[in-house]
């Protein structure tokens, strides 16, 4: 460019753009007609770039000399991180910050406006609108501001928006709009000033103006965007916490969405579309996008809150179902499944999976977790991952199988109804299409199936149910058989033996009726000796379908009782019956015996008997086991008439444990535990070590609750006590777990031989070798899961060592 030409037009350029003058304040300004003439000269001489460069450079120099004045309003303050700035109730303290920020923005706005006329004239030099010089000016101001940011600038911005937010939301605050200060004056709940000096209107008006100035300059979002978002986020967090705290029984998402659409929307609108500005479609669109972001913040806040409460939500299910449904909705809009899985597993480990929690409580929580996680994530992935530690822990507890079956067959339990329905929660085509086979199995399995599948096989649970059914048939006197039939829908062919057991009971009732109604039977009332009248009934069972009985000793019953048993045997021998196991009870006495060909071999250690204890001023009635009855029988005065079979009076005998053990042929340890029941009833007292006497006016030390097979005794009301305390409530038959462990012991010698020859083997290799050599010879099957549990138990017993995924013998 020719310098001489530039110099010849310099005065005209300075006249058009006074900012280029050395003395701008005293420089002469041209009017519009003069500017058009100067513009023509600039364009014709191709001086547009030169003029644009000179003017923008001068503006930048001018801005740099004045921009620091803006930050002086923010000094001095201690450095405060954004994340530590929380909403404050000290509005009066924040008001000074409100004023400082308002004044700072006002001065900055006036500074920017001082360049508008110059920028507009400069814009006229360009024929097209592709270059927006005013926008470039705002960007330059923003860049200069950020290049000189003080470290604690956010504190004053927080104070500005915090004061305005409190004033804006004062109508929604709980309680009266007036506060009483320490000196007794009434203060506004919004601005905290005295009512007569309320600044709320001034604050809102200033708030509108300041936001409009920031928008006009184009620095609202760069300067205050993070503060606004963080403050709104805090408000949302606070609202979610207050709304959902310890409240799982109501839906909250709709109310929170309405709160966002109403309260938060109006607040955001106050900021981004102040009344001083002209609302445009572009502003409406941007605001709608911003509101969608706030909705997402709401969903994230709600999801995090409910994740922290999820353990309690599970424990309170189904009362907490509304919270579960809301969480399912928000979880699909966020990406917090990994966080949910991790936190819930941690909560389960710390609050559920430890020895202080009963197995039945863990199972209850597990079934609730299944239902909750299915609603939260119908695909089944969460359910599989979260519940895996519960299943692993339950496998380590020896009473898991029995507790599961007790739960499933407990009268009135919600799982009992589900067992009968055998419902599938979801269909194969439901919700998710691309999943692993494992997650499909979890998705489509009903709750009962998942309980049974803890061990990977139903056989163990079916055997446990057989044991429970046998116990129930022993203690319910063959009543309510129909109630047991509905449980058989639990399985298919595996429960065939249970069906046979119930049929045995039904047939036994028919046989008993025949023995007592047949005139030719010696049990008939016509043929029965009145002196020996003691009716006996029997349950005749199929040996191969009933579980093994536990006790291996036979209690020596009183001779008068044995006479009645012999009388029943003769009647039974006259009745045609195949070789079976027989359980019987006479009058109120039940026992078990083995039937040969048309005869009976009694097992008198099992059964129950009803007795009346006649004391000085009262008669007590008990229904107890034969061992209990025989114990108290031996404490009666000898020489009683044989006809008083179930009535005991004039108690005076003293027995030692050793003598009574020999007399009854019962182990001393078992006998002492059974005597404990009569001690608790106040009827026996330990006179000296292992020596007991009868106490006719004793006071019971404990009452027996009506749980399980026992009820508290009151006067002559019939009571059933099959054991002495909770630990004594032993089953008459071996549990499935006990039977299975006994069966698996046959593999131990094979395993020892393998490891002796091969040193160490992995689990799957041991399983393969057992299937090849051991199972065919023993007839006992063993799954991989059962084998792992069996070997892990041997590790606990220090018989095996498990290292590097391989088992080897301990040395």
XYZ file of C-alpha atoms in Angstrom, residues 45-611:
567
model
C -8.494 3.265 -2.373
C -8.769 -0.273 -0.917
C -8.088 0.910 2.625
C -10.747 -1.286 4.320
C -8.289 -3.778 5.788
C -5.958 -1.013 6.900
C -8.728 0.903 8.655
C -10.205 -2.289 10.192
C -6.802 -3.318 11.550
C -6.042 0.101 12.979
C -9.441 0.486 14.674
C -9.575 -3.042 16.174
C -6.002 -2.713 17.432
C -6.828 0.598 19.099
C -9.971 -0.878 20.694
C -7.963 -3.824 22.037
C -5.359 -1.490 23.553
C -8.084 0.606 25.099
C -9.851 -2.486 26.516
C -6.633 -3.845 28.007
C -6.051 -0.587 29.862
C -9.563 -0.565 31.325
C -10.529 -4.269 31.744
C -8.654 -4.612 35.029
C -11.013 -2.081 36.575
C -13.759 -4.705 36.236
C -11.906 -7.218 38.411
C -11.206 -4.670 41.134
C -14.793 -5.214 42.303
C -13.933 -8.865 42.994
C -11.005 -8.152 45.322
C -9.919 -9.041 47.925
C -11.322 -12.506 48.806
C -9.843 -15.779 49.986
C -9.483 -18.454 47.329
C -12.603 -20.663 47.387
C -13.131 -23.684 45.169
C -16.386 -23.769 43.218
C -17.392 -27.145 44.666
C -17.207 -25.802 48.225
C -19.552 -22.909 47.630
C -22.905 -23.899 49.091
C -26.154 -21.959 49.338
C -26.026 -19.631 52.312
C -28.821 -18.371 54.505
C -26.828 -15.188 55.227
C -28.513 -13.065 52.567
C -27.533 -9.810 54.251
C -23.874 -10.843 54.058
C -24.265 -11.775 50.380
C -25.937 -8.483 49.518
C -22.620 -6.594 49.377
C -21.394 -9.131 46.819
C -24.642 -8.650 44.897
C -24.020 -4.919 44.713
C -20.376 -5.298 43.687
C -21.182 -7.651 40.838
C -24.014 -5.397 39.658
C -21.709 -2.351 39.582
C -18.892 -4.278 37.897
C -21.179 -5.518 35.104
C -22.700 -2.056 34.717
C -19.279 -0.451 34.168
C -18.242 -3.231 31.788
C -21.464 -2.814 29.828
C -20.929 0.947 29.538
C -17.366 0.314 28.366
C -18.601 -2.071 25.680
C -21.335 0.341 24.621
C -18.775 3.099 24.135
C -17.388 1.176 21.169
C -20.730 0.362 19.537
C -20.874 3.492 17.327
C -17.295 2.943 16.154
C -17.991 -0.756 15.451
C -21.197 0.062 13.559
C -19.325 2.530 11.284
C -16.553 0.002 10.770
C -19.173 -2.632 9.855
C -20.496 -0.299 7.127
C -17.165 -0.568 5.291
C -17.937 -4.209 4.494
C -20.471 -4.838 1.763
C -21.503 -8.303 3.059
C -22.738 -9.390 6.463
C -20.434 -12.395 6.800
C -18.242 -10.458 9.200
C -20.033 -9.531 12.460
C -17.742 -6.972 14.057
C -19.988 -6.417 17.094
C -19.876 -10.105 17.857
C -16.107 -10.032 17.440
C -15.924 -7.167 19.925
C -17.880 -9.147 22.524
C -15.630 -12.163 21.954
C -12.582 -9.945 22.432
C -13.981 -8.598 25.699
C -14.685 -12.167 26.885
C -11.173 -13.304 25.968
C -9.565 -10.393 27.787
C -11.692 -11.055 30.879
C -10.666 -14.709 30.986
C -7.017 -13.867 30.461
C -7.050 -11.827 33.673
C -9.338 -14.002 35.854
C -8.663 -13.723 39.596
C -8.713 -17.077 41.355
C -11.708 -16.281 43.600
C -13.934 -14.436 41.145
C -16.782 -16.963 41.499
C -17.548 -16.018 45.075
C -19.108 -12.667 44.207
C -20.974 -14.212 41.260
C -22.352 -16.843 43.670
C -23.471 -14.142 46.050
C -25.203 -12.251 43.244
C -27.245 -15.220 41.988
C -27.790 -16.666 45.462
C -29.404 -13.475 46.709
C -31.635 -13.271 43.649
C -32.607 -16.949 43.909
C -33.664 -16.597 47.530
C -35.758 -13.538 46.729
C -37.266 -15.274 43.710
C -38.245 -18.402 45.660
C -39.379 -16.758 48.907
C -43.008 -17.435 48.011
C -42.257 -21.185 48.007
C -40.506 -21.259 51.372
C -42.176 -23.078 54.225
C -43.662 -20.893 56.923
C -44.470 -17.197 57.177
C -42.868 -14.697 54.845
C -41.688 -12.684 57.812
C -38.775 -13.569 60.061
C -38.267 -12.250 63.555
C -34.709 -11.138 64.217
C -32.907 -11.235 67.553
C -33.936 -7.692 68.410
C -37.615 -8.476 67.729
C -37.931 -6.689 64.375
C -39.691 -8.306 61.428
C -37.401 -9.142 58.511
C -38.241 -10.186 54.970
C -37.537 -13.861 54.378
C -36.231 -13.036 50.912
C -33.713 -10.222 51.376
C -33.468 -10.405 55.209
C -33.925 -6.636 55.467
C -36.532 -5.149 57.766
C -39.979 -5.231 56.256
C -40.156 -1.464 55.990
C -36.832 -1.486 54.096
C -37.459 -4.576 51.928
C -35.057 -4.694 48.955
C -36.723 -7.553 47.075
C -38.101 -5.380 44.265
C -34.777 -3.611 43.875
C -32.916 -6.937 43.791
C -35.180 -8.410 41.117
C -35.037 -5.267 38.996
C -31.244 -5.117 39.271
C -31.080 -8.833 38.538
C -33.031 -8.364 35.287
C -30.869 -5.459 34.184
C -27.541 -7.145 34.988
C -28.461 -10.339 33.139
C -29.601 -8.327 30.149
C -26.274 -6.470 30.129
C -24.336 -9.739 30.333
C -26.392 -11.205 27.471
C -25.907 -8.065 25.400
C -22.147 -8.168 25.878
C -22.252 -11.911 25.216
C -20.490 -13.010 28.402
C -23.374 -14.373 30.526
C -22.582 -18.005 29.827
C -18.747 -17.711 29.775
C -18.638 -15.659 32.976
C -21.544 -16.986 35.064
C -22.682 -20.195 33.332
C -20.884 -22.569 35.708
C -22.138 -20.702 38.757
C -25.727 -20.683 37.501
C -25.639 -24.383 36.671
C -24.016 -25.305 39.970
C -26.511 -23.246 41.947
C -29.431 -24.796 40.088
C -27.894 -28.241 40.595
C -27.658 -27.596 44.333
C -31.280 -26.468 44.370
C -32.354 -29.631 42.558
C -30.300 -31.810 44.913
C -31.857 -30.131 47.942
C -35.377 -30.500 46.560
C -34.847 -34.186 45.723
C -33.412 -34.892 49.179
C -36.253 -33.108 50.971
C -38.894 -34.814 48.834
C -37.613 -38.379 48.949
C -36.111 -38.576 52.454
C -37.340 -41.823 54.099
C -40.338 -41.805 51.767
C -40.502 -44.888 49.570
C -44.259 -45.368 49.397
C -45.130 -42.517 47.013
C -44.289 -41.565 43.427
C -42.179 -38.384 43.230
C -40.850 -38.073 39.685
C -43.979 -36.400 38.278
C -44.052 -33.859 41.114
C -40.353 -33.113 40.696
C -40.762 -32.689 36.934
C -43.612 -30.268 37.543
C -41.445 -28.404 40.036
C -38.694 -28.120 37.402
C -41.168 -26.939 34.753
C -42.646 -24.317 37.033
C -40.199 -23.009 39.617
C -36.847 -23.705 37.999
C -38.085 -22.740 34.519
C -39.217 -19.319 35.744
C -35.910 -18.780 37.491
C -33.919 -19.722 34.375
C -36.206 -17.545 32.270
C -35.454 -14.608 34.577
C -31.781 -15.129 33.786
C -31.699 -15.942 30.073
C -34.725 -13.970 28.881
C -34.834 -10.875 31.120
C -37.671 -8.438 30.575
C -35.288 -5.817 29.174
C -34.495 -8.039 26.187
C -36.613 -8.927 23.187
C -37.669 -12.586 23.365
C -36.825 -14.340 20.132
C -37.458 -17.813 18.793
C -33.752 -18.507 19.108
C -33.862 -17.645 22.819
C -36.893 -19.914 23.321
C -35.116 -22.782 21.589
C -31.967 -22.327 23.677
C -34.050 -22.193 26.842
C -35.852 -25.407 25.898
C -32.492 -27.130 25.388
C -31.310 -25.818 28.733
C -34.437 -27.099 30.460
C -33.847 -30.556 28.998
C -30.399 -30.458 30.582
C -31.982 -29.541 33.914
C -34.416 -32.440 33.594
C -31.444 -34.706 33.074
C -29.832 -33.250 36.201
C -33.048 -34.043 38.060
C -32.986 -37.654 36.883
C -29.328 -37.996 37.840
C -29.909 -36.510 41.294
C -32.956 -38.716 41.924
C -31.142 -41.844 40.707
C -28.097 -41.214 42.929
C -30.321 -40.569 45.933
C -32.335 -43.746 45.413
C -29.185 -45.787 44.787
C -27.922 -44.731 48.210
C -31.297 -45.806 49.678
C -31.680 -48.971 47.596
C -30.884 -51.453 50.367
C -33.657 -49.993 52.544
C -35.971 -49.906 49.529
C -35.378 -53.634 49.013
C -35.962 -54.439 52.680
C -39.266 -52.514 52.671
C -40.530 -53.996 49.393
C -43.394 -54.252 48.329
C -44.342 -51.144 50.344
C -41.546 -49.327 48.513
C -42.786 -50.240 45.023
C -43.481 -46.586 43.974
C -39.824 -45.728 44.644
C -38.755 -48.787 42.641
C -40.902 -47.775 39.660
C -39.542 -44.210 39.729
C -35.964 -45.485 39.971
C -36.538 -47.796 37.012
C -37.714 -44.786 34.979
C -34.770 -42.524 35.864
C -32.180 -45.285 35.595
C -33.048 -45.762 31.928
C -32.409 -42.053 31.352
C -29.012 -42.095 33.078
C -25.912 -44.239 32.935
C -25.702 -45.250 36.596
C -26.141 -49.034 36.389
C -22.465 -49.724 37.219
C -22.708 -47.343 40.189
C -25.940 -48.998 41.355
C -24.400 -52.444 41.099
C -21.268 -51.488 43.030
C -23.025 -49.581 45.824
C -25.730 -52.189 46.316
C -23.182 -54.992 46.489
C -21.217 -53.020 49.095
C -24.405 -52.445 51.109
C -25.289 -56.138 50.924
C -21.841 -57.172 52.146
C -21.811 -54.724 55.053
C -25.447 -55.009 56.172
C -26.632 -58.481 55.150
C -23.968 -61.044 54.309
C -22.376 -61.660 57.685
C -22.888 -64.148 60.548
C -25.005 -61.763 62.650
C -27.911 -62.029 60.174
C -30.177 -65.088 60.265
C -30.317 -67.210 57.125
C -34.084 -66.761 56.848
C -33.611 -62.962 56.866
C -30.992 -63.213 54.109
C -33.369 -65.340 52.028
C -36.189 -62.839 52.586
C -33.937 -59.980 51.469
C -32.756 -62.057 48.502
C -36.304 -62.691 47.282
C -37.135 -59.004 47.700
C -33.977 -58.053 45.770
C -35.032 -60.371 42.940
C -38.380 -58.617 42.589
C -36.933 -55.104 42.930
C -34.100 -55.630 40.451
C -36.472 -57.201 37.933
C -38.575 -54.044 38.003
C -35.547 -51.775 37.827
C -33.853 -53.693 35.029
C -36.154 -56.173 33.239
C -33.253 -57.363 31.072
C -31.850 -59.328 34.023
C -28.217 -58.183 33.802
C -28.339 -56.259 37.088
C -30.139 -59.108 38.814
C -27.491 -61.593 37.779
C -24.535 -59.462 38.847
C -25.913 -58.017 42.092
C -27.330 -61.256 43.515
C -24.320 -63.420 42.696
C -22.603 -62.652 46.059
C -25.847 -63.453 47.920
C -26.127 -66.820 46.219
C -22.469 -67.586 46.939
C -22.897 -66.646 50.597
C -26.087 -68.683 51.002
C -24.306 -71.727 49.590
C -21.804 -71.426 52.446
C -24.528 -71.711 55.107
C -25.577 -75.209 56.106
C -29.195 -74.329 56.937
C -29.951 -72.566 53.640
C -31.843 -75.450 52.034
C -34.109 -76.010 55.005
C -34.767 -72.291 55.449
C -35.684 -71.943 51.773
C -38.108 -74.840 51.897
C -39.583 -73.646 55.195
C -40.169 -70.247 53.615
C -41.741 -71.738 50.509
C -44.164 -73.877 52.503
C -44.935 -71.429 55.304
C -48.634 -70.745 55.550
C -49.497 -67.229 54.400
C -46.043 -66.445 53.004
C -46.163 -64.589 49.683
C -43.716 -67.074 48.158
C -46.136 -69.900 48.930
C -48.717 -68.380 46.588
C -46.030 -67.839 43.973
C -44.985 -71.459 44.380
C -48.527 -72.590 43.629
C -48.875 -70.280 40.647
C -45.381 -71.185 39.412
C -45.565 -67.971 37.474
C -42.982 -66.719 35.014
C -42.275 -63.059 35.546
C -41.397 -62.206 31.955
C -41.933 -63.821 28.590
C -39.149 -64.763 26.202
C -39.889 -61.899 23.831
C -40.100 -59.284 26.560
C -38.006 -56.104 26.747
C -34.549 -57.162 25.578
C -33.494 -59.017 22.477
C -29.715 -59.232 22.624
C -28.571 -60.777 25.876
C -26.450 -63.608 27.085
C -28.053 -66.940 27.816
C -27.301 -66.423 31.479
C -29.155 -63.127 31.724
C -32.100 -64.665 29.848
C -32.241 -67.399 32.433
C -32.329 -64.833 35.228
C -34.887 -62.731 33.390
C -37.320 -65.557 32.769
C -36.919 -67.498 36.020
C -39.556 -66.981 38.686
C -38.464 -66.137 42.211
C -38.962 -69.687 43.446
C -36.758 -71.082 40.677
C -33.994 -68.613 41.546
C -34.131 -69.714 45.178
C -33.886 -73.341 44.152
C -31.108 -72.608 41.651
C -28.805 -71.298 44.386
C -27.199 -74.736 44.303
C -27.724 -75.261 40.586
C -30.007 -78.262 41.147
C -33.512 -78.891 42.441
C -32.767 -82.346 43.772
C -31.338 -81.074 47.058
C -34.401 -78.901 47.669
C -36.828 -81.660 46.783
C -35.117 -83.988 49.268
C -35.307 -81.265 51.897
C -39.002 -80.850 51.228
C -39.421 -84.592 51.706
C -37.802 -84.250 55.141
C -40.014 -81.278 56.048
C -43.092 -83.108 54.826
C -42.189 -86.133 56.916
C -41.804 -83.912 59.987
C -45.122 -82.266 59.298
C -46.877 -85.604 58.934
C -45.328 -86.731 62.218
C -46.639 -83.717 64.117
C -49.969 -82.858 62.496
C -51.714 -86.158 63.303
C -52.530 -86.695 59.622
C -54.754 -83.605 59.499
C -54.858 -81.054 56.651
C -53.278 -83.397 54.119
C -54.965 -81.425 51.380
C -52.850 -78.378 52.258
C -49.699 -80.319 51.396
C -50.926 -81.375 47.960
C -50.716 -77.860 46.525
C -46.986 -77.702 47.260
C -46.390 -80.612 44.902
C -46.793 -78.221 41.951
C -43.299 -77.063 42.870
C -41.671 -79.751 40.754
C -42.364 -82.564 38.363
C -41.199 -86.180 38.672
C -38.807 -85.284 41.502
C -41.770 -84.950 43.860
C -43.226 -88.345 43.054
C -41.993 -89.708 46.390
C -43.798 -86.883 48.209
C -47.020 -87.836 46.448
C -46.527 -91.421 47.628
C -45.989 -90.185 51.195
C -49.289 -88.314 51.162
C -51.029 -91.316 49.668
C -49.576 -93.458 52.470
C -51.138 -91.138 55.025
C -54.500 -91.289 53.340
C -54.376 -95.089 53.129
C -53.267 -95.316 56.748
C -56.321 -93.420 57.915
C -58.468 -95.934 56.043
C -56.626 -98.873 57.607
C -56.945 -97.445 61.108
C -60.639 -96.927 60.596
C -60.973 -100.554 59.508
C -59.054 -101.912 62.517
C -61.317 -100.106 64.969
C -64.571 -100.655 63.118
C -64.158 -104.334 62.197
C -66.026 -106.426 64.793
C -63.505 -109.254 64.382
C -60.514 -107.043 65.240
C -59.112 -107.243 68.766
C -59.079 -103.379 68.714
C -62.831 -103.308 68.339
C -64.715 -101.847 71.292
C -66.540 -105.181 71.588
C -63.336 -107.197 71.986
C -61.052 -104.664 73.734
C -60.315 -105.245 77.396
C -61.496 -102.098 79.154
C -58.549 -102.291 81.524
C -56.199 -102.028 78.569
C -58.282 -99.632 76.528
C -55.717 -97.450 74.848
C -56.561 -96.891 71.133
C -53.616 -96.914 68.749
C -53.641 -95.539 65.209
C -50.980 -95.975 62.563
C -49.557 -94.319 59.490
C -48.299 -97.015 57.159
C -45.606 -95.736 54.851
C -43.676 -97.004 51.831
C -40.112 -97.583 52.948
C -38.326 -96.578 49.736
C -40.178 -93.239 49.433
C -39.733 -91.894 52.980
C -36.513 -90.266 54.220
C -34.335 -92.035 56.763
C -35.121 -91.489 60.424
C -32.497 -89.819 62.527
C -32.319 -91.397 65.982
C -30.566 -94.723 66.314
C -31.620 -95.584 69.871
C -34.880 -97.063 71.228
C -36.266 -95.640 74.422
C -37.497 -98.229 76.976
C -41.180 -97.415 77.431
C -43.095 -98.387 80.575
C -44.401 -101.961 80.436
C -48.033 -100.876 80.511
C -47.457 -98.884 77.348
C -45.744 -101.819 75.707
C -48.810 -103.969 76.374
C -50.916 -101.594 74.325
C -48.371 -101.698 71.531
C -48.428 -105.485 71.534
C -52.223 -105.394 71.406
C -52.066 -103.157 68.340
C -49.487 -105.472 66.765
C -51.831 -108.460 67.004
C -54.606 -106.484 65.279
C -52.190 -105.356 62.623
C -50.912 -108.884 61.976
C -54.442 -109.998 61.263
C -54.775 -107.313 58.607
C -53.137 -108.040 55.229
C -50.341 -105.532 54.533
C -47.186 -105.566 52.395
C -43.706 -105.015 53.818
C -43.637 -101.306 54.841
C -42.417 -98.878 57.494
C -45.158 -97.977 59.975
C -45.605 -94.897 62.110
C -48.304 -95.151 64.731
C -49.877 -93.248 67.582
C -52.088 -94.592 70.360
C -54.784 -92.369 71.876
C -52.613 -89.248 71.719
C -49.327 -91.195 71.431
C -47.493 -91.414 68.099
C -44.460 -93.591 67.409
C -42.574 -95.197 64.529
C -41.833 -98.876 63.903
C -40.699 -101.187 61.126
C -43.202 -103.609 59.669
C -42.061 -107.009 58.580
C -44.366 -109.505 56.978
C -47.601 -108.970 58.923
C -45.858 -107.854 62.096
C -44.455 -104.659 63.630
C -41.065 -103.734 65.071
C -41.466 -100.564 67.112
C -39.196 -97.499 67.255
C -40.455 -95.962 70.482
C -37.982 -93.067 70.520
C -40.117 -91.235 67.936
C -43.681 -89.998 68.270
C -45.794 -87.865 70.605
C -47.989 -88.538 73.617
C -50.662 -86.580 75.483
C -50.551 -86.781 79.281
